[in-house]
mmCIF file of C-alpha atoms and ligand atoms in Angstrom:
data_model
loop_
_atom_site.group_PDB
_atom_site.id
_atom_site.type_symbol
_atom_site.label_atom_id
_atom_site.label_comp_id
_atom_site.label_asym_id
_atom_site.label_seq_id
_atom_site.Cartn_x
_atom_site.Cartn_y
_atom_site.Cartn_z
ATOM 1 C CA UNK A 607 124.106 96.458 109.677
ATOM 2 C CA UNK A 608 123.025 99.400 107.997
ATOM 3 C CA UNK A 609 120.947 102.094 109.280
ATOM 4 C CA UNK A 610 119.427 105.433 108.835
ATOM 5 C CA UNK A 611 121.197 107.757 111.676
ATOM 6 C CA UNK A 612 120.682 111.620 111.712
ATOM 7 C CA UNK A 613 123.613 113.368 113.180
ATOM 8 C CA UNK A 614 122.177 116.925 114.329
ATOM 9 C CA UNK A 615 119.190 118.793 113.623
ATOM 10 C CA UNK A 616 118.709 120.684 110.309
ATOM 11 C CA UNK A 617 117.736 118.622 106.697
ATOM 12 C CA UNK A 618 118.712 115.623 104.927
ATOM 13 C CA UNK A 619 122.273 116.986 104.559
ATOM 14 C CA UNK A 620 122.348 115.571 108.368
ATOM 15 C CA UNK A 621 120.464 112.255 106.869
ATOM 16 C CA UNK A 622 123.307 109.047 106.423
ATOM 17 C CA UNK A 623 123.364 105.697 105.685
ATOM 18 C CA UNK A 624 125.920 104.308 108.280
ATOM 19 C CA UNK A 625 127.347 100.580 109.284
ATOM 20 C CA UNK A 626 126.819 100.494 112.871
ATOM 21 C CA UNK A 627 126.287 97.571 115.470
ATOM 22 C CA UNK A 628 122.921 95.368 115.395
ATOM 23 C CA UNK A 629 121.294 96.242 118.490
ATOM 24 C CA UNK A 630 120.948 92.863 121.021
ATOM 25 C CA UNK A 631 117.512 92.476 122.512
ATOM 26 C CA UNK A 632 116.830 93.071 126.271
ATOM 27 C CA UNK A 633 114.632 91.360 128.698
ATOM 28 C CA UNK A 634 111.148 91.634 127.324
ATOM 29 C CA UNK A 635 112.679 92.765 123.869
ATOM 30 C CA UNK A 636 112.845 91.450 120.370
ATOM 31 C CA UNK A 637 115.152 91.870 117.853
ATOM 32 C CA UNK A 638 113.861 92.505 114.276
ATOM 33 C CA UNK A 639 114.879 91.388 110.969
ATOM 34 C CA UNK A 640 113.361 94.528 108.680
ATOM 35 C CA UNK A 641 111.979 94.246 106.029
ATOM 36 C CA UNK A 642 109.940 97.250 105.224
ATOM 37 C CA UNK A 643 109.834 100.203 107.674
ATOM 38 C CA UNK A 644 107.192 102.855 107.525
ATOM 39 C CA UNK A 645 107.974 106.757 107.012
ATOM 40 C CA UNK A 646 106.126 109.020 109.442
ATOM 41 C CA UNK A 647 106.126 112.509 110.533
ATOM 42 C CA UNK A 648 107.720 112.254 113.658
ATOM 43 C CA UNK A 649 110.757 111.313 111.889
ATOM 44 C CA UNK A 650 110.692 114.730 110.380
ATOM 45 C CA UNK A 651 109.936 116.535 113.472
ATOM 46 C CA UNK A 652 112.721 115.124 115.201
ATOM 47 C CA UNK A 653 115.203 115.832 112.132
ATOM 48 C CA UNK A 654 113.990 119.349 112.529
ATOM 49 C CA UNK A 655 115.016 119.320 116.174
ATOM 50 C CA UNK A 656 111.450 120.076 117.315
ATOM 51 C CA UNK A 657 110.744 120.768 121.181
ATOM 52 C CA UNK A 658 109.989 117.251 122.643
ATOM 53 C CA UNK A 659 110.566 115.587 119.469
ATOM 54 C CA UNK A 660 114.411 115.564 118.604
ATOM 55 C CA UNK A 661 116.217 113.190 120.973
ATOM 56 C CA UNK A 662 120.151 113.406 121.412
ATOM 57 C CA UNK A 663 121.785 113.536 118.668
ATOM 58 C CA UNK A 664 122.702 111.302 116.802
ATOM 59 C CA UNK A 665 119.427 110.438 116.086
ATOM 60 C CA UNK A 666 118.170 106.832 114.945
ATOM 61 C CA UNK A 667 115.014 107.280 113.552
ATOM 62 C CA UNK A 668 112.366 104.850 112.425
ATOM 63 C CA UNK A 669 108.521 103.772 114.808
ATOM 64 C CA UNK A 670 107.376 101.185 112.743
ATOM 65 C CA UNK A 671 109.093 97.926 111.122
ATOM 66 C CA UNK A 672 107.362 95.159 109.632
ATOM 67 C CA UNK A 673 110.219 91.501 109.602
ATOM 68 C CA UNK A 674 111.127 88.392 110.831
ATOM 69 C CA UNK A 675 111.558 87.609 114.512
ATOM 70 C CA UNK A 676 115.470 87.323 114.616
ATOM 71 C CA UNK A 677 116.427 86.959 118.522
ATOM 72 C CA UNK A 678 114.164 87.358 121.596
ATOM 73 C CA UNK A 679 114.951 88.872 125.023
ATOM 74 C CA UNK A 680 115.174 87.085 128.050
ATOM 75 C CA UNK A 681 111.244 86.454 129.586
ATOM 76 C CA UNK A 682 109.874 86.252 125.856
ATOM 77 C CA UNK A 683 108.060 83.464 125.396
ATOM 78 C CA UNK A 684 104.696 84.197 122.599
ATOM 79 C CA UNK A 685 107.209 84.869 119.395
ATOM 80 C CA UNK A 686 109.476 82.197 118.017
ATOM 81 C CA UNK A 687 112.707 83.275 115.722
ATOM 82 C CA UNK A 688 111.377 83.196 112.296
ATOM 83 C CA UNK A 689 107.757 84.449 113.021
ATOM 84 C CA UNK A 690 106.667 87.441 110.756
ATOM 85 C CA UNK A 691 105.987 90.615 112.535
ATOM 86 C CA UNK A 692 105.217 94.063 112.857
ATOM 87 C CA UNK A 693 107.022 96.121 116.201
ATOM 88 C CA UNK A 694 106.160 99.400 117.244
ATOM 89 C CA UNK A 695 109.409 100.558 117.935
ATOM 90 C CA UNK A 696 110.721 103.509 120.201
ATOM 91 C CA UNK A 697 113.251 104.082 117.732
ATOM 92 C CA UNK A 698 115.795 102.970 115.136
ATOM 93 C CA UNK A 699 113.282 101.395 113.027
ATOM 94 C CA UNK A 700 114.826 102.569 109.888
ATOM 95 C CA UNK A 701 117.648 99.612 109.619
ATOM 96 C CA UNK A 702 118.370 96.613 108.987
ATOM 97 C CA UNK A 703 117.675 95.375 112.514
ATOM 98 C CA UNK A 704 115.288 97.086 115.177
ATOM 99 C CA UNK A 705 114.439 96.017 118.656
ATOM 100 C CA UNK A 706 110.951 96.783 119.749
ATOM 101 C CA UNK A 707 109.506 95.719 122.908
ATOM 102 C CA UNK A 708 107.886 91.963 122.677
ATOM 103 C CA UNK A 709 104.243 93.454 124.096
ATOM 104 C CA UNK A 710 104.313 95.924 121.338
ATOM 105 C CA UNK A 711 105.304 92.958 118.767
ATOM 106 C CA UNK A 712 102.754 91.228 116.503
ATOM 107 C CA UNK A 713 102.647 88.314 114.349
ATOM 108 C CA UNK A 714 101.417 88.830 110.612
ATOM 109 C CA UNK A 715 98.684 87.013 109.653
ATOM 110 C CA UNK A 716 98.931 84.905 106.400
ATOM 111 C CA UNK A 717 98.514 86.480 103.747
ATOM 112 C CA UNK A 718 99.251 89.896 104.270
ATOM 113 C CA UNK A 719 102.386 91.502 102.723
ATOM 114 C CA UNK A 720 105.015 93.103 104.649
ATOM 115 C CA UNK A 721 105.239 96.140 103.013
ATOM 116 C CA UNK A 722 101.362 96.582 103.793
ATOM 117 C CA UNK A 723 101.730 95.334 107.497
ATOM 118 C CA UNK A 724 104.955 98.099 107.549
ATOM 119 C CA UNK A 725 102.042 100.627 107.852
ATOM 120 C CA UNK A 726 100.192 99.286 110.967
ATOM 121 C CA UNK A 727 101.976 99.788 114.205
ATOM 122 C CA UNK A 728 102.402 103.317 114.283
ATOM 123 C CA UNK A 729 100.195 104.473 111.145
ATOM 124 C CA UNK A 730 96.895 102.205 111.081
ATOM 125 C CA UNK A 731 97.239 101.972 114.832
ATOM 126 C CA UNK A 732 97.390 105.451 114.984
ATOM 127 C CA UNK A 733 94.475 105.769 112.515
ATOM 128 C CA UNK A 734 92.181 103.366 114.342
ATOM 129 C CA UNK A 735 93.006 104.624 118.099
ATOM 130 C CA UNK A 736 92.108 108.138 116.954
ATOM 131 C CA UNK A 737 88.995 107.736 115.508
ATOM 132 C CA UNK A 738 87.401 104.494 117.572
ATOM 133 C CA UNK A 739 89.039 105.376 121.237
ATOM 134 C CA UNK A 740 90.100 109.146 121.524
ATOM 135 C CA UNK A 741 87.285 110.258 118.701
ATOM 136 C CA UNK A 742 84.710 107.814 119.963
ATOM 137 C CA UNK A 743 83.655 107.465 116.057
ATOM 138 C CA UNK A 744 79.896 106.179 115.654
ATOM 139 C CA UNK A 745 78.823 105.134 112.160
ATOM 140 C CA UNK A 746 76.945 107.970 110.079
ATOM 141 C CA UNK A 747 78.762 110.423 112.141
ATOM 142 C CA UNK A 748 80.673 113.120 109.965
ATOM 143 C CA UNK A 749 84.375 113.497 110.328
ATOM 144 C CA UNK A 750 86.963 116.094 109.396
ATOM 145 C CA UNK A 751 90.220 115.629 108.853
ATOM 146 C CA UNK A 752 93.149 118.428 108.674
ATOM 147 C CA UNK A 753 96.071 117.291 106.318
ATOM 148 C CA UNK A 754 93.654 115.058 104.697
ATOM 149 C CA UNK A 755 96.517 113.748 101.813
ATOM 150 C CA UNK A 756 99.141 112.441 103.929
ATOM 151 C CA UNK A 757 99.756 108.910 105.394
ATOM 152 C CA UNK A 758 97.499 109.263 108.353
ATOM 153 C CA UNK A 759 94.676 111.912 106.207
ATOM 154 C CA UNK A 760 94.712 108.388 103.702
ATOM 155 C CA UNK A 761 94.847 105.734 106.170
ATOM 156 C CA UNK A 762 91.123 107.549 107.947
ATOM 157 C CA UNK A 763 89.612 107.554 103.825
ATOM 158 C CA UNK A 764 90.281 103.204 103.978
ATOM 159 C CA UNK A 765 89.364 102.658 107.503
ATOM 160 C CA UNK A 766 86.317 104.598 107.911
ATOM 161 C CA UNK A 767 84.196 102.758 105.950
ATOM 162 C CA UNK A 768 85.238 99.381 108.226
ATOM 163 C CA UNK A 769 83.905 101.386 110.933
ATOM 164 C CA UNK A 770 80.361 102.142 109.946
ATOM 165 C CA UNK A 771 81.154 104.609 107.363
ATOM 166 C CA UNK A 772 80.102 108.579 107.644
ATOM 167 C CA UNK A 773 80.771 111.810 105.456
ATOM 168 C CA UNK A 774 83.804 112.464 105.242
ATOM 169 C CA UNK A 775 85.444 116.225 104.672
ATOM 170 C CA UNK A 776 89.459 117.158 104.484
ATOM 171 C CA UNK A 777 91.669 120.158 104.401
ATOM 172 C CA UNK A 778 94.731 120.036 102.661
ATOM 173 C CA UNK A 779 97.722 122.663 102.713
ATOM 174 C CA UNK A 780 98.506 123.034 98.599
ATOM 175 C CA UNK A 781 94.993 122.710 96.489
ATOM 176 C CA UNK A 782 96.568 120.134 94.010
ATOM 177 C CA UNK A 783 96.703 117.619 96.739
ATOM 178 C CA UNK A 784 92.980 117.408 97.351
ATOM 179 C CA UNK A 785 92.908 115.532 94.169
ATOM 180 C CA UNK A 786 94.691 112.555 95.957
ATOM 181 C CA UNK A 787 92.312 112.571 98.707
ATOM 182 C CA UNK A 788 89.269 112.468 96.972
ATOM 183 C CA UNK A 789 90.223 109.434 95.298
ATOM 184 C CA UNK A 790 90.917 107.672 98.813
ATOM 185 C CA UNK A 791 87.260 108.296 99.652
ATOM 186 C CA UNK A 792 86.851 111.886 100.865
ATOM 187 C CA UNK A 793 83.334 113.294 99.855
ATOM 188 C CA UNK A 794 84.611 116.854 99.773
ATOM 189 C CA UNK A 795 88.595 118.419 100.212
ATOM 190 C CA UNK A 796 89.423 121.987 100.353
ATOM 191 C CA UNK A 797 92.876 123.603 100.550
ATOM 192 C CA UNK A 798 93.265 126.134 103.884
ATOM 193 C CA UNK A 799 94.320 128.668 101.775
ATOM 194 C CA UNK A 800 94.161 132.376 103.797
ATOM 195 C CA UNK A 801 90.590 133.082 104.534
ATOM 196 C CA UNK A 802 89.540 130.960 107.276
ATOM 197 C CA UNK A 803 86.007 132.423 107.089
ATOM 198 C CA UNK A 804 85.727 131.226 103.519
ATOM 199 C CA UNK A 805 87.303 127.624 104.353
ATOM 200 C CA UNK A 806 84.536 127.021 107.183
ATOM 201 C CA UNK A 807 81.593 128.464 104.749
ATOM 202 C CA UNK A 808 83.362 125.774 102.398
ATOM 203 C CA UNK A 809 83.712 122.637 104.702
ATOM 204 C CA UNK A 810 79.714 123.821 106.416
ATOM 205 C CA UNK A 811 78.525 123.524 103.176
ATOM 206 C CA UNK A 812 79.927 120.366 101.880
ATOM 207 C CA UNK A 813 78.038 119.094 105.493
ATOM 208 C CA UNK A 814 74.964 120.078 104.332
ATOM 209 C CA UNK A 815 75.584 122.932 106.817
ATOM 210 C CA UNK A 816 75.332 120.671 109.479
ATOM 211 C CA UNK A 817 77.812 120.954 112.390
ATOM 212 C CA UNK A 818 80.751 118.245 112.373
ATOM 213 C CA UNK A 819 80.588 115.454 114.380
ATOM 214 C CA UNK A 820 84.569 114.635 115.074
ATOM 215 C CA UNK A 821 87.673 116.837 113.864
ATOM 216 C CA UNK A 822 91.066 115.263 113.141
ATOM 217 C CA UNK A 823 93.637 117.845 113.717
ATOM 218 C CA UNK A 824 97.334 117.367 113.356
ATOM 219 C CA UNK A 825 98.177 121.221 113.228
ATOM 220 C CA UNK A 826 98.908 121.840 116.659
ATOM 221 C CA UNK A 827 96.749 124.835 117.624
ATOM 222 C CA UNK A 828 96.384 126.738 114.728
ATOM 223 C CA UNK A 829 92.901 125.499 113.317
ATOM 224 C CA UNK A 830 91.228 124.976 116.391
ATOM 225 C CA UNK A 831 88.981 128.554 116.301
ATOM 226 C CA UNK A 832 88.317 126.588 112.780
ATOM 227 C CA UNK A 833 87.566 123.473 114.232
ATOM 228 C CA UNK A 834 84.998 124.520 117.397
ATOM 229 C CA UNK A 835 83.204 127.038 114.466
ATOM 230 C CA UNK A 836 82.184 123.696 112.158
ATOM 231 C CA UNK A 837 81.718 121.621 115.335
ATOM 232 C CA UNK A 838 78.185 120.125 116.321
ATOM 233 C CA UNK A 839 77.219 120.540 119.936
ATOM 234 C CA UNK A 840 78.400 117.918 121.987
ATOM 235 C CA UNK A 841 81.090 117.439 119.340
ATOM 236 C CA UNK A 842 84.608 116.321 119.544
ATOM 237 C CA UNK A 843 88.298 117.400 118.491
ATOM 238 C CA UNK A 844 91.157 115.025 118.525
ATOM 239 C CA UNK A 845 94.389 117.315 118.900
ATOM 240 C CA UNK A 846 97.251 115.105 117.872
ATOM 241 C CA UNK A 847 100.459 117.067 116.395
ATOM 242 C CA UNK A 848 102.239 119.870 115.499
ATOM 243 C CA UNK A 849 103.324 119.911 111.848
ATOM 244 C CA UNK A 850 104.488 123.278 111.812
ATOM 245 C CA UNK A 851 107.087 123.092 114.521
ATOM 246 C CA UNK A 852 107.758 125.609 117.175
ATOM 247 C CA UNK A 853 105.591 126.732 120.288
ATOM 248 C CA UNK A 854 101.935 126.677 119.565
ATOM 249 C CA UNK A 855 99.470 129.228 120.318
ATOM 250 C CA UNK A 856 97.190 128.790 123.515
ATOM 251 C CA UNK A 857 94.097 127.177 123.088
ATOM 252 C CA UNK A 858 90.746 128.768 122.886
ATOM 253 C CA UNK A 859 89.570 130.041 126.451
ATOM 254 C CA UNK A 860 86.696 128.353 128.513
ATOM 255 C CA UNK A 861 84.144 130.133 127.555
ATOM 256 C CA UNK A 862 84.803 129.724 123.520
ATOM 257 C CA UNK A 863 84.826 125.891 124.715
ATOM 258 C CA UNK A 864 81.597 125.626 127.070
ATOM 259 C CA UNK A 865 79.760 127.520 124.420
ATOM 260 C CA UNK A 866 80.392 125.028 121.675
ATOM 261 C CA UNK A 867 79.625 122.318 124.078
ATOM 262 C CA UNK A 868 83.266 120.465 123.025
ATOM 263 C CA UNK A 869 85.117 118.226 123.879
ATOM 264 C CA UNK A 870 88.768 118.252 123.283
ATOM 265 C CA UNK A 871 90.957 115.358 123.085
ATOM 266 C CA UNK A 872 94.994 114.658 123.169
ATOM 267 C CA UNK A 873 96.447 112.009 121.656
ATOM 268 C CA UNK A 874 99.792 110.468 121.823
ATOM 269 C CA UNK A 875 100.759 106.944 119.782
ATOM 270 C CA UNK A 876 104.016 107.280 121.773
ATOM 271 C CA UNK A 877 102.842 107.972 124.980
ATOM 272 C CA UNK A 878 100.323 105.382 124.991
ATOM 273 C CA UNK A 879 103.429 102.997 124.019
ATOM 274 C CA UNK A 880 104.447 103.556 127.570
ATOM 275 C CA UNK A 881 101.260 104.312 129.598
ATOM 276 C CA UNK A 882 99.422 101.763 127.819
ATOM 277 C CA UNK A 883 100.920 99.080 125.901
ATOM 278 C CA UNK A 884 98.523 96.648 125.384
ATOM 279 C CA UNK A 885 95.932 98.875 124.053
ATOM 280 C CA UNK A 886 98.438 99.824 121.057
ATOM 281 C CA UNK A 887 98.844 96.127 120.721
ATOM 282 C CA UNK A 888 95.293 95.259 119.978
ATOM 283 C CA UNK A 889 94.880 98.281 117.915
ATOM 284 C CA UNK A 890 98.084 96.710 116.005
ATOM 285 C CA UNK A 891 96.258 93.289 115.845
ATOM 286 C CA UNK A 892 92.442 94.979 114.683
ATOM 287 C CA UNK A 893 94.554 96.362 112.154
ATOM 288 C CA UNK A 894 96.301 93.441 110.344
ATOM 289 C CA UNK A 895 93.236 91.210 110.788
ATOM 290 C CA UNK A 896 91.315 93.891 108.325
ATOM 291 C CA UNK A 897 94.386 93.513 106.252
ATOM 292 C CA UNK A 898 94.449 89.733 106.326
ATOM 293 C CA UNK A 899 90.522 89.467 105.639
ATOM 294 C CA UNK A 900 91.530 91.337 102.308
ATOM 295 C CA UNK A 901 88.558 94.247 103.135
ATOM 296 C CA UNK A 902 90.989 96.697 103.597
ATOM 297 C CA UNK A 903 93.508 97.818 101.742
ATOM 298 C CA UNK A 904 96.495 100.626 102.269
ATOM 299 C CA UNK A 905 98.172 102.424 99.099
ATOM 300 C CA UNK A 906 102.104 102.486 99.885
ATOM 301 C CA UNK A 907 104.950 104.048 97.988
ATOM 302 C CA UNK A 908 107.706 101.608 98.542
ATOM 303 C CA UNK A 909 111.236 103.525 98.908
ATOM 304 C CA UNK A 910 114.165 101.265 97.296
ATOM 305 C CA UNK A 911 116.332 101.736 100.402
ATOM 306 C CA UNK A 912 117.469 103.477 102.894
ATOM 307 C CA UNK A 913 119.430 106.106 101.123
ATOM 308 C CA UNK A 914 116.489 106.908 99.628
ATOM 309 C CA UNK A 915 114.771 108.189 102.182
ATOM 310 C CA UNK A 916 115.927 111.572 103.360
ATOM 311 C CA UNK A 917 114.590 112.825 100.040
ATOM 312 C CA UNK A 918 111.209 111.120 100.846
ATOM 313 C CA UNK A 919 111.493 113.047 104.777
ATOM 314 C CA UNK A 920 111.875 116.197 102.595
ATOM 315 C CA UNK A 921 108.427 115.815 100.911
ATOM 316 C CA UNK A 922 107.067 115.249 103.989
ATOM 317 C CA UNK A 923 108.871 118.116 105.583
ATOM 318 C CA UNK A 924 107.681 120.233 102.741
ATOM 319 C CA UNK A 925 103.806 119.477 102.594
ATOM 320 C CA UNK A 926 104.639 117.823 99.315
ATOM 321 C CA UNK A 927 104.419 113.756 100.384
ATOM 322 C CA UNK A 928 100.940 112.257 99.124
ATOM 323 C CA UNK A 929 99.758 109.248 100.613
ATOM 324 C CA UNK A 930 101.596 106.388 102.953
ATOM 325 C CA UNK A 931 105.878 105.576 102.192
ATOM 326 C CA UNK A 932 107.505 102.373 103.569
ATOM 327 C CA UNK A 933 110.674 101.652 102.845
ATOM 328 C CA UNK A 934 111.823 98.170 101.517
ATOM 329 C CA UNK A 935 115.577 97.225 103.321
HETATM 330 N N1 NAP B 2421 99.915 112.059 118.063
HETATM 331 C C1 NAP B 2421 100.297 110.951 117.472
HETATM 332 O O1 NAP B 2421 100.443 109.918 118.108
HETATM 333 C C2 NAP B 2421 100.550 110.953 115.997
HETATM 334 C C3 NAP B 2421 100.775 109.739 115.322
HETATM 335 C C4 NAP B 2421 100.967 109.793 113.937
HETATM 336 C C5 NAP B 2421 100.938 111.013 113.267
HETATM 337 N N2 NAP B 2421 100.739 112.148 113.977
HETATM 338 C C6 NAP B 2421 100.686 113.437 113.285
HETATM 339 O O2 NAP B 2421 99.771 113.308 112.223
HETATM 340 C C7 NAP B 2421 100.179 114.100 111.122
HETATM 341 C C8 NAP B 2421 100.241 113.222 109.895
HETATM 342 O O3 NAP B 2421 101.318 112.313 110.067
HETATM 343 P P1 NAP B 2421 101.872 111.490 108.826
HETATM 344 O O4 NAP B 2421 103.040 110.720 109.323
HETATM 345 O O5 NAP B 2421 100.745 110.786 108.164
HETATM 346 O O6 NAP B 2421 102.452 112.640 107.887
HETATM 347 P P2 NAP B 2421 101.886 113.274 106.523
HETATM 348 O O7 NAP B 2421 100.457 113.647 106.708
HETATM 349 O O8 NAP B 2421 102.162 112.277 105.437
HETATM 350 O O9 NAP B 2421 102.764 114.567 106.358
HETATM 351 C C9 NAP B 2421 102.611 115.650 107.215
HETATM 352 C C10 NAP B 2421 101.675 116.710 106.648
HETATM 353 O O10 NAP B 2421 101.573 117.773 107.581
HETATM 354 C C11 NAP B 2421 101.044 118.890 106.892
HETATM 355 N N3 NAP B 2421 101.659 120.120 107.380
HETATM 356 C C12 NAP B 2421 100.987 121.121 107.957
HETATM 357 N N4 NAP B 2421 101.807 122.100 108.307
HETATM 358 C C13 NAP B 2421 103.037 121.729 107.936
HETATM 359 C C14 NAP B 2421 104.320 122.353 108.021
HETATM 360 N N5 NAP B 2421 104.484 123.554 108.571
HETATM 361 N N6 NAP B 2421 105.384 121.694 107.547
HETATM 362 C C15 NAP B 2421 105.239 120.460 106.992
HETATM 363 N N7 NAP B 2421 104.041 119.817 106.891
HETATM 364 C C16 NAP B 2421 102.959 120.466 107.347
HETATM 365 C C17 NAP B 2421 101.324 118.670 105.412
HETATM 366 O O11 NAP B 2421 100.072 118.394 104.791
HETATM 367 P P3 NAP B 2421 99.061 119.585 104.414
HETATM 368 O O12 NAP B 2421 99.929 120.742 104.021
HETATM 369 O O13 NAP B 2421 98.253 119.040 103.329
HETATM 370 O O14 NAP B 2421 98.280 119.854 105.664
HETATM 371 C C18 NAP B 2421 102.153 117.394 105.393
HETATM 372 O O15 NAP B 2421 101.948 116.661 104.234
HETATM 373 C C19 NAP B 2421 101.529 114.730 111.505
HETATM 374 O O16 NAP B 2421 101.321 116.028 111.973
HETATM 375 C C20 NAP B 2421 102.013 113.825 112.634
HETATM 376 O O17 NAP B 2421 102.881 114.444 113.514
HETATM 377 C C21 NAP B 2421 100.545 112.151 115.312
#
């Protein structure tokens, strides 16, 4: 089969399209026919060799596949061969066959296309875990997001309003991508830019100059003095990346915190794949049955193949990817 295998850390020049062995399903596994795999950042972290991020090399990248069931593990009885799914994988998503754990395998409802159900196991689940279980989201409640254009920054614009619906604000690194967001269903988007002063005076304002009631916030530490300046008392922040790579700076010290009366949240898709399984699951199956009921819908760019996806990793790597990419195999 052919796969998607990164051979050291660096760029795409380390990005191939290889024939290598379909992978055989273990006890409690299932192995994947794929037909559309999301992109995410992770991939890109761990092609950059980031600290906790980029495995041994080579690398076989991919989180999320979206197929037909094609062989099942010893002990797997709920999924027939055939079945339409979506896996949460651990890796190697990005080929023509993936193995994915059978808890963290879903059946597709009727009805919804695989290149849309490509987005859910990682992305929407991600999306929906964040704001409903880490962010404790309550409708009318006003959310910002950091890095507002990208898969994730789009998937919050099309879920929120499923959830209640609040105001929604964004921050986006380059100003021409705010554009994109505001036509997913942000009510206001700035770029970062260099003054932080002026970006808070910005996002207060487009709150009514209310405090916020949840911040998104994929950029490991760096907005956090940011993010506890807009917050409302008894507020939260959901820390969940690192898009710029390297060691963060600390956080904020306890008093900074105990004065803004925050809470601060980590969140890991991956490490609840492990410490809690079954949560990702249902967060999978929420997911798909808003796709299936037609009420939600998720913009993808769909990638010809697999060779053409290193470029796509290099828009992401580069701030310049808009929106959600799957890629058909
Ligand atoms: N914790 C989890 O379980 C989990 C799960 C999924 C995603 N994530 C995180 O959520 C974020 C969004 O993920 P995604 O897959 O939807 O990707 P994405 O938003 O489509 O792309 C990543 C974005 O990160 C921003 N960014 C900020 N600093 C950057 C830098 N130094 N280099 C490159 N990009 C930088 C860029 O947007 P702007 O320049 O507009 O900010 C870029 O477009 C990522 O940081 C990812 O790691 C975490």
């Amino acid at each position: 089969m052919r796969a998607l295998v990164m051979t050291e850390a660096g760029g795409s020049e380390h990005s191939h399209v290889l024939d290598v062995e379909a992978p055989e399903p273990g006890p409690g596994q299932v192995a994947i026919d794929v037909a559309h795999a999301g992109l995410n950042f992770v991939d890109v972290m761990a092609r950059r060799g980031d600290g906790g991020y980029g495995a041994a090399w080579p690398h076989h990248p991919g989180k999320e596949v979206a197929g037909t069931v094609r062989a099942l593990g010893a002990g797997v009885t709920h999924l027939a061969v055939g079945t339409p799914v979506v896996a949460a994988t651990r890796a190697g998503g990005l080929a023509e066959t993936a193995v994915a754990d059978a808890v963290l395998t879903v059946p597709v409802p009727a009805g919804v296309p695989l290149e849309a159900a490509a987005t859910v196991p990682l992305g929407l689940a991600t999306t929906l875990l964040l704001l409903t279980d880490a962010g404790r989201f309550a409708p009318g409640e006003s959310v910002l997001v950091h890095s507002a254009g990208g898969g994730i920054g789009t998937a919050v614009a099309r879920l929120l309003p499923h959830l209640g619906g609040g105001r929604l604000l964004g921050t986006v690194g380059r100003p021409e991508k705010a554009a994109a967001a505001l036509r997913h269903g942000y009510h206001a988007v700035h770029a970062r830019g260099t003054d932080p002063a002026d970006l808070a005076a910005r996002l207060r304002a487009a709150n009514d100059g209310r405090g916020i009631d949840l911040v998104l916030d994929p950029l490991g530490t760096a907005a956090v003095d940011l993010d506890l300046d807009l917050l409302a008392p008894g507020g939260r922040i959901v820390l969940f990346g690192n898009a710029g790579g390297g060691a963060p700076d600390p956080l904020p010290t306890l008093p900074r915190l105990l004065a803004a009366n925050a809470t601060l949240t980590g969140f890991s898709h991956n490490g609840l794949l492990t410490s809690a399984p079954a949560k990702v699951a249902a967060a999978i199956r929420r997911a798909l049955d808003l796709l299936a009921t037609g009420i939600l819908d998720t913009p993808v760019t769909v990638l010809p193949g697999l060779s053409a996806v290193p470029a796509a990793h290099d828009l992401l790597a580069t701030g310049q990817g808009e929106g959600k990419y799957v890629v058909a195999l």
